[in-house]
Short mmCIF file of C-alpha atoms in Angstrom, two decimals:
data_model
loop_
_atom_site.label_atom_id
_atom_site.label_comp_id
_atom_site.label_asym_id
_atom_site.label_seq_id
_atom_site.Cartn_x
_atom_site.Cartn_y
_atom_site.Cartn_z
CA UNK A 1 137.57 84.82 154.84
CA UNK A 2 133.94 83.84 153.30
CA UNK A 3 132.39 81.00 155.07
CA UNK A 4 130.59 78.35 153.62
CA UNK A 5 127.23 77.39 153.97
CA UNK A 6 127.74 74.29 156.10
CA UNK A 7 130.13 76.29 158.57
CA UNK A 8 126.67 78.38 158.29
CA UNK A 9 124.89 75.72 159.53
CA UNK A 10 126.34 74.60 162.76
CA UNK A 11 127.26 78.31 163.54
CA UNK A 12 125.35 78.47 167.21
CA UNK A 13 126.95 75.06 168.68
CA UNK A 14 129.32 76.07 171.00
CA UNK A 15 133.15 76.27 169.56
CA UNK A 16 131.84 76.74 166.03
CA UNK A 17 134.48 78.86 163.78
CA UNK A 18 132.16 82.00 163.42
CA UNK A 19 132.12 82.22 166.85
CA UNK A 20 135.71 82.16 167.11
CA UNK A 21 136.58 83.65 164.57
CA UNK A 22 135.70 86.95 162.45
CA UNK A 23 134.94 87.33 159.30
CA UNK A 24 137.13 89.59 156.41
CA UNK A 25 140.04 89.60 158.76
CA UNK A 26 143.40 88.80 156.89
CA UNK A 27 145.51 87.20 159.29
CA UNK A 28 149.61 87.54 158.94
CA UNK A 29 150.25 83.86 159.02
CA UNK A 30 146.74 82.43 157.88
CA UNK A 31 147.78 78.80 159.17
CA UNK A 32 149.15 79.56 162.36
CA UNK A 33 145.45 81.74 163.25
CA UNK A 34 143.60 79.07 161.72
CA UNK A 35 145.53 76.09 164.50
CA UNK A 36 145.07 78.71 167.43
CA UNK A 37 141.56 79.83 166.39
CA UNK A 38 140.44 75.98 166.48
CA UNK A 39 141.97 75.61 169.69
CA UNK A 40 139.92 78.02 171.47
CA UNK A 41 136.78 76.73 170.02
CA UNK A 42 137.52 73.31 171.42
CA UNK A 43 138.64 75.36 174.49
CA UNK A 44 134.34 76.87 174.61
CA UNK A 45 133.48 74.00 173.43
CA UNK A 46 134.34 72.12 176.13
CA UNK A 47 133.58 74.41 178.88
CA UNK A 48 129.84 74.30 177.63
CA UNK A 49 130.14 70.57 178.53
CA UNK A 50 131.19 71.84 182.19
CA UNK A 51 134.72 70.38 182.60
CA UNK A 52 137.45 71.50 184.68
CA UNK A 53 139.74 74.55 183.30
CA UNK A 54 142.58 71.36 184.42
CA UNK A 55 141.18 68.60 181.95
CA UNK A 56 140.85 71.51 179.50
CA UNK A 57 144.30 72.54 179.36
CA UNK A 58 145.85 69.58 179.70
CA UNK A 59 144.28 68.07 176.47
CA UNK A 60 145.22 71.56 174.56
CA UNK A 61 148.92 71.13 175.84
CA UNK A 62 148.58 67.74 174.36
CA UNK A 63 147.26 68.61 171.09
CA UNK A 64 149.75 71.82 170.65
CA UNK A 65 152.61 68.93 171.83
CA UNK A 66 151.62 66.84 168.95
CA UNK A 67 151.81 69.26 166.72
CA UNK A 68 155.10 70.60 167.53
CA UNK A 69 155.79 66.91 166.96
CA UNK A 70 154.86 66.76 163.54
CA UNK A 71 155.69 69.95 162.21
CA UNK A 72 152.49 70.66 160.57
CA UNK A 73 148.93 71.76 161.23
CA UNK A 74 145.67 69.82 161.74
CA UNK A 75 144.80 69.76 158.44
CA UNK A 76 147.99 68.16 157.35
CA UNK A 77 148.13 65.02 160.06
CA UNK A 78 148.28 61.64 159.07
CA UNK A 79 147.78 58.35 161.42
CA UNK A 80 151.11 57.44 160.51
CA UNK A 81 152.20 60.93 162.84
CA UNK A 82 149.95 59.15 165.81
CA UNK A 83 152.09 56.15 165.70
CA UNK A 84 155.42 57.81 165.40
CA UNK A 85 154.33 60.50 168.36
CA UNK A 86 153.51 57.95 170.99
CA UNK A 87 156.24 55.31 169.83
CA UNK A 88 158.58 57.82 170.19
CA UNK A 89 157.96 59.13 174.04
CA UNK A 90 157.34 55.62 175.22
CA UNK A 91 160.87 54.76 174.02
CA UNK A 92 162.27 57.88 176.31
CA UNK A 93 159.78 56.37 179.36
CA UNK A 94 157.90 59.01 179.12
CA UNK A 95 154.25 57.48 179.29
CA UNK A 96 153.12 54.27 180.58
CA UNK A 97 150.00 52.52 179.01
CA UNK A 98 146.75 54.17 180.82
CA UNK A 99 148.39 57.84 180.18
CA UNK A 100 149.23 56.61 176.12
CA UNK A 101 145.41 55.51 175.89
CA UNK A 102 143.83 58.54 177.86
CA UNK A 103 145.89 60.84 175.53
CA UNK A 104 145.05 58.92 172.22
CA UNK A 105 141.55 59.05 173.66
CA UNK A 106 141.95 63.52 173.86
CA UNK A 107 143.56 63.73 170.45
CA UNK A 108 140.69 61.81 168.62
CA UNK A 109 138.64 64.02 170.46
CA UNK A 110 139.93 66.93 169.24
CA UNK A 111 139.99 65.85 165.46
CA UNK A 112 136.53 64.61 165.81
CA UNK A 113 135.61 68.62 166.84
CA UNK A 114 137.36 69.35 164.23
CA UNK A 115 136.37 67.83 161.59
CA UNK A 116 132.82 68.05 162.29
CA UNK A 117 130.93 69.53 159.31
CA UNK A 118 128.40 70.92 162.15
CA UNK A 119 131.29 73.35 163.68
CA UNK A 120 132.81 74.67 160.03
CA UNK A 121 136.45 74.04 160.83
CA UNK A 122 136.67 71.48 158.28
CA UNK A 123 135.29 73.72 155.67
CA UNK A 124 136.97 76.80 156.20
CA UNK A 125 140.24 74.72 156.16
CA UNK A 126 139.16 73.57 152.57
CA UNK A 127 138.67 76.83 150.48
CA UNK A 128 141.42 78.56 152.73
CA UNK A 129 143.98 75.79 152.25
CA UNK A 130 142.71 73.51 149.58
CA UNK A 131 142.99 70.72 152.48
CA UNK A 132 140.75 70.08 155.57
CA UNK A 133 141.50 67.73 158.82
CA UNK A 134 140.66 63.90 158.90
CA UNK A 135 140.41 61.72 161.92
CA UNK A 136 143.81 60.65 162.54
CA UNK A 137 142.86 57.91 165.42
CA UNK A 138 141.61 54.59 164.64
CA UNK A 139 141.58 51.08 165.87
CA UNK A 140 145.18 49.67 164.25
CA UNK A 141 146.86 52.77 165.80
CA UNK A 142 145.95 53.08 169.20
CA UNK A 143 146.32 51.38 172.19
CA UNK A 144 143.21 48.77 173.17
CA UNK A 145 141.58 48.81 176.29
CA UNK A 146 141.91 45.15 177.03
CA UNK A 147 142.50 44.79 180.83
CA UNK A 148 140.40 46.25 183.73
CA UNK A 149 143.72 47.64 186.20
CA UNK A 150 146.70 49.62 183.77
CA UNK A 151 148.26 51.22 186.27
CA UNK A 152 151.41 50.60 187.56
CA UNK A 153 152.23 46.65 188.74
CA UNK A 154 154.23 48.31 191.78
CA UNK A 155 151.40 49.56 193.27
CA UNK A 156 149.43 46.92 195.69
CA UNK A 157 148.23 46.60 198.97
CA UNK A 158 150.57 46.74 201.91
CA UNK A 159 150.46 43.45 203.89
CA UNK A 160 149.66 43.65 207.56
CA UNK A 161 153.21 43.33 208.60
CA UNK A 162 154.58 46.13 206.33
CA UNK A 163 151.73 48.48 207.59
CA UNK A 164 152.97 47.79 211.04
CA UNK A 165 156.52 48.86 209.65
CA UNK A 166 155.65 52.02 208.07
CA UNK A 167 153.75 53.32 210.85
CA UNK A 168 156.56 52.33 213.13
CA UNK A 169 158.50 54.37 210.96
CA UNK A 170 156.33 57.52 211.21
CA UNK A 171 156.37 56.80 214.78
CA UNK A 172 160.14 56.70 215.07
CA UNK A 173 160.44 59.66 212.94
CA UNK A 174 158.60 61.93 215.85
CA UNK A 175 160.84 60.55 218.70
CA UNK A 176 163.99 61.09 216.69
CA UNK A 177 163.21 64.44 216.24
CA UNK A 178 162.55 65.13 219.56
CA UNK A 179 165.42 63.16 220.98
CA UNK A 180 167.77 65.36 218.63
CA UNK A 181 166.24 68.65 219.33
CA UNK A 182 165.59 69.33 216.26
CA UNK A 183 162.72 71.41 214.70
CA UNK A 184 159.57 70.32 212.75
CA UNK A 185 158.44 67.78 216.20
CA UNK A 186 155.30 68.74 215.64
CA UNK A 187 155.61 68.67 211.82
CA UNK A 188 156.37 64.63 212.37
CA UNK A 189 154.16 64.60 214.72
CA UNK A 190 151.19 65.31 212.20
CA UNK A 191 153.36 63.60 209.45
CA UNK A 192 152.72 60.09 211.30
CA UNK A 193 148.96 60.84 212.46
CA UNK A 194 147.93 62.33 208.96
CA UNK A 195 149.25 58.80 206.82
CA UNK A 196 147.69 57.00 209.86
CA UNK A 197 144.42 58.89 209.06
CA UNK A 198 144.73 57.84 205.07
CA UNK A 199 144.79 54.31 205.82
CA UNK A 200 141.88 54.59 208.67
CA UNK A 201 139.71 55.99 206.13
CA UNK A 202 140.72 55.34 202.32
CA UNK A 203 140.90 58.92 201.41
CA UNK A 204 142.67 60.05 198.37
CA UNK A 205 144.93 63.11 197.98
CA UNK A 206 142.73 65.97 197.58
CA UNK A 207 140.51 64.51 200.14
CA UNK A 208 142.43 64.49 202.47
CA UNK A 209 144.16 67.95 201.86
CA UNK A 210 140.50 69.80 202.02
CA UNK A 211 139.14 68.09 205.14
CA UNK A 212 138.52 70.75 207.36
CA UNK A 213 137.82 70.34 211.93
CA UNK A 214 133.93 70.77 210.54
CA UNK A 215 134.64 67.42 208.93
CA UNK A 216 134.82 65.39 211.35
CA UNK A 217 131.27 64.34 212.42
CA UNK A 218 129.74 62.16 215.35
CA UNK A 219 128.06 58.87 214.49
CA UNK A 220 124.91 58.33 216.50
CA UNK A 221 125.07 54.72 216.28
CA UNK A 222 129.03 54.99 217.85
CA UNK A 223 128.64 57.64 220.33
CA UNK A 224 131.80 56.43 222.17
CA UNK A 225 134.00 57.42 219.01
CA UNK A 226 132.75 61.32 220.21
CA UNK A 227 133.34 63.43 217.38
CA UNK A 228 135.31 61.12 214.93
CA UNK A 229 132.84 58.79 214.19
CA UNK A 230 132.75 59.72 210.61
CA UNK A 231 134.58 61.97 208.22
CA UNK A 232 132.86 64.12 205.34
CA UNK A 233 134.57 64.11 202.15
CA UNK A 234 133.35 67.07 200.55
CA UNK A 235 136.25 67.37 197.93
CA UNK A 236 135.63 63.42 197.05
CA UNK A 237 136.80 62.61 193.12
CA UNK A 238 134.97 64.08 190.26
CA UNK A 239 133.23 62.71 187.21
CA UNK A 240 133.97 64.89 184.21
CA UNK A 241 131.76 67.88 184.17
CA UNK A 242 130.32 67.40 187.51
CA UNK A 243 131.54 69.38 190.88
CA UNK A 244 133.65 67.22 193.56
CA UNK A 245 131.68 64.03 195.11
CA UNK A 246 130.54 63.61 198.76
CA UNK A 247 130.63 60.98 201.28
CA UNK A 248 130.41 59.88 204.58
CA UNK A 249 133.62 57.73 205.57
CA UNK A 250 132.02 55.84 208.99
CA UNK A 251 135.06 54.94 211.99
CA UNK A 252 135.01 51.01 211.81
CA UNK A 253 135.72 49.19 215.35
CA UNK A 254 138.99 47.81 213.72
CA UNK A 255 140.79 51.10 213.32
CA UNK A 256 139.15 52.67 216.13
CA UNK A 257 142.55 53.47 217.17
CA UNK A 258 142.71 56.45 214.79
CA UNK A 259 139.97 58.81 217.26
CA UNK A 260 142.14 59.00 219.93
CA UNK A 261 144.89 59.85 217.80
CA UNK A 262 143.32 62.61 215.34
CA UNK A 263 141.22 63.82 218.96
CA UNK A 264 145.15 64.22 220.46
CA UNK A 265 146.28 66.01 216.83
CA UNK A 266 142.95 68.92 217.22
CA UNK A 267 143.10 69.27 220.76
CA UNK A 268 147.09 69.54 221.15
CA UNK A 269 149.04 69.90 218.21
CA UNK A 270 147.14 71.65 216.00
CA UNK A 271 146.92 74.49 218.25
CA UNK A 272 150.64 74.40 218.13
CA UNK A 273 150.54 75.79 214.51
CA UNK A 274 149.01 78.76 215.39
CA UNK A 275 146.18 78.11 212.77
CA UNK A 276 143.91 81.00 213.76
CA UNK A 277 140.93 80.39 212.05
CA UNK A 278 141.87 78.73 209.51
CA UNK A 279 139.46 75.93 208.83
CA UNK A 280 141.90 72.94 207.96
CA UNK A 281 142.38 69.92 209.58
CA UNK A 282 145.96 69.01 208.46
CA UNK A 283 147.13 72.84 208.84
CA UNK A 284 150.74 73.63 208.13
CA UNK A 285 153.80 75.52 210.45
CA UNK A 286 152.55 78.69 207.68
CA UNK A 287 148.94 78.13 209.08
CA UNK A 288 147.93 77.59 205.91
CA UNK A 289 146.75 74.05 204.41
CA UNK A 290 148.89 70.83 203.56
CA UNK A 291 149.76 70.84 200.11
CA UNK A 292 149.35 67.20 197.50
CA UNK A 293 153.44 67.48 197.01
CA UNK A 294 153.83 67.52 201.03
CA UNK A 295 151.40 64.67 201.07
CA UNK A 296 153.87 62.55 198.83
CA UNK A 297 157.00 63.93 199.57
CA UNK A 298 155.86 62.71 203.72
CA UNK A 299 155.04 58.80 202.30
CA UNK A 300 158.16 58.50 200.93
CA UNK A 301 160.19 59.71 203.59
CA UNK A 302 158.36 57.16 205.73
CA UNK A 303 158.33 54.68 203.07
CA UNK A 304 162.09 54.85 203.13
CA UNK A 305 162.40 54.75 207.18
CA UNK A 306 160.35 51.52 206.58
CA UNK A 307 162.71 49.49 203.93
CA UNK A 308 159.84 49.60 201.65
CA UNK A 309 159.49 49.09 198.01
CA UNK A 310 159.83 52.41 196.15
CA UNK A 311 156.98 50.95 194.20
CA UNK A 312 154.42 51.81 196.26
CA UNK A 313 153.37 55.27 196.90
CA UNK A 314 150.29 57.09 199.17
CA UNK A 315 147.34 55.56 197.07
CA UNK A 316 148.83 51.78 198.18
CA UNK A 317 147.29 53.25 201.72
CA UNK A 318 143.49 53.23 199.97
CA UNK A 319 144.52 50.17 198.44
CA UNK A 320 145.35 48.23 201.85
CA UNK A 321 142.23 49.59 203.35
CA UNK A 322 139.89 48.33 200.64
CA UNK A 323 141.49 45.06 200.90
CA UNK A 324 141.17 45.13 204.76
CA UNK A 325 137.93 45.73 204.63
CA UNK A 326 137.30 42.71 202.42
CA UNK A 327 139.05 40.78 204.83
CA UNK A 328 137.41 42.02 207.87
CA UNK A 329 134.38 40.96 206.39
CA UNK A 330 131.99 43.71 205.60
CA UNK A 331 129.96 43.98 202.67
CA UNK A 332 130.65 44.75 199.04
CA UNK A 333 128.43 47.60 199.10
CA UNK A 334 129.49 49.03 201.97
CA UNK A 335 133.22 48.84 201.17
CA UNK A 336 132.21 50.85 197.61
CA UNK A 337 130.08 53.23 199.88
CA UNK A 338 132.79 53.70 202.28
CA UNK A 339 135.36 54.74 199.66
CA UNK A 340 133.44 56.28 197.00
CA UNK A 341 133.51 54.14 194.17
CA UNK A 342 130.58 54.39 191.98
CA UNK A 343 131.08 50.68 190.99
CA UNK A 344 131.79 47.71 192.46
CA UNK A 345 134.17 46.86 189.67
CA UNK A 346 136.41 49.91 190.66
CA UNK A 347 136.82 48.30 194.03
CA UNK A 348 137.50 45.21 192.89
CA UNK A 349 140.38 46.44 191.52
CA UNK A 350 141.95 47.78 194.18
CA UNK A 351 141.10 44.80 196.67
CA UNK A 352 144.41 42.45 197.29
CA UNK A 353 143.33 40.09 199.36
CA UNK A 354 146.38 38.09 201.04
CA UNK A 355 146.36 33.46 200.78
CA UNK A 356 145.55 33.78 204.56
CA UNK A 357 141.81 35.25 203.32
CA UNK A 358 141.47 32.76 200.75
CA UNK A 359 142.30 29.96 202.72
CA UNK A 360 140.12 30.72 204.98
CA UNK A 361 136.98 31.00 202.62
CA UNK A 362 137.97 27.63 201.83
CA UNK A 363 138.60 25.95 205.10
CA UNK A 364 135.22 27.74 205.57
CA UNK A 365 133.33 26.08 202.76
CA UNK A 366 135.01 22.62 203.27
CA UNK A 367 133.42 22.82 206.79
CA UNK A 368 130.02 23.70 205.43
CA UNK A 369 130.33 20.60 203.42
CA UNK A 370 131.58 18.61 205.85
CA UNK A 371 128.42 19.55 208.39
CA UNK A 372 126.12 16.69 209.24
CA UNK A 373 122.71 17.02 206.90
CA UNK A 374 124.51 18.71 203.61
CA UNK A 375 124.35 16.88 201.01
CA UNK A 376 127.67 15.45 199.70
CA UNK A 377 129.07 16.00 196.10
CA UNK A 378 129.43 12.50 194.21
CA UNK A 379 131.98 12.49 191.68
CA UNK A 380 130.22 12.11 188.27
CA UNK A 381 132.55 9.66 186.27
CA UNK A 382 133.71 10.02 183.03
#
């Protein structure tokens, strides 16, 4: 295939057609070959931006599903195809709002890539098929980001009573297993302490399962907590194109009850799994590291035993931790650093303070107004 001068002008860019398709090679199915080459070029362009393999594979998979749905290749796509694709998936209950917006953004990025003249794909399609790809995602056929929080409405922080019921159910599960002399007492014991650790430090799923024994740290300012004065999170949620973020989560006095539990786990329970030299804090019966899916399954099991709403998931313990730190009176900046949020606005979205807490704030404000020497507000008449 003879490439145009436009295609050659950006030949050095990662993902450019000249770096992906061999010149003067005729394909048995030119359209399928061009589409495959486009996806390969897009993968290369994203790898050059240091995006993770999962991010890239998810995006490529979405584009393939969209092409399969439309029955056409990118140079034949229309804005109406976008509307039909997402409305169909929404009607089937396959997507939620935030997912729709994210996938539409991914599809928009792919179309921007293949229609950018610097990469040469549009010129090559025009020469070979008489048509070229264009941007099919626009303001009028994609979801707008109009609210800050787009998560499931049922996801929220647990109340103090619900949290106590949840932990009681986890402990009861251990006692029931022991009483019935069933296998899995150590696993149930581990699960109970693990769930309490998720709340006590507000860790995410992957952050939790990737903790090692070496991540238990001493805090010189709180020597009474021993080696559980802090937890070093080394696999925090990464921004696109960056390695996992690290942070140190300090043990706060309000949850110091977690210290003897983790000490008990590390010294007495964990050795029962015979983990050998494996570094994982939360080891399994098979001498490995507990998985994220297992974490979700444990939460769901305990949640059902506690009789809590099915809409609640493991991440709600993180919401609960953030909310309780706020209600305990910790400054916003401290809470933000504890949970690893880059922006305070994100922390605010996770906060679900109770009516009791807000009433305490109002009562405090009223007391300050009534203190001697405080200037009283004078009502303005209209």
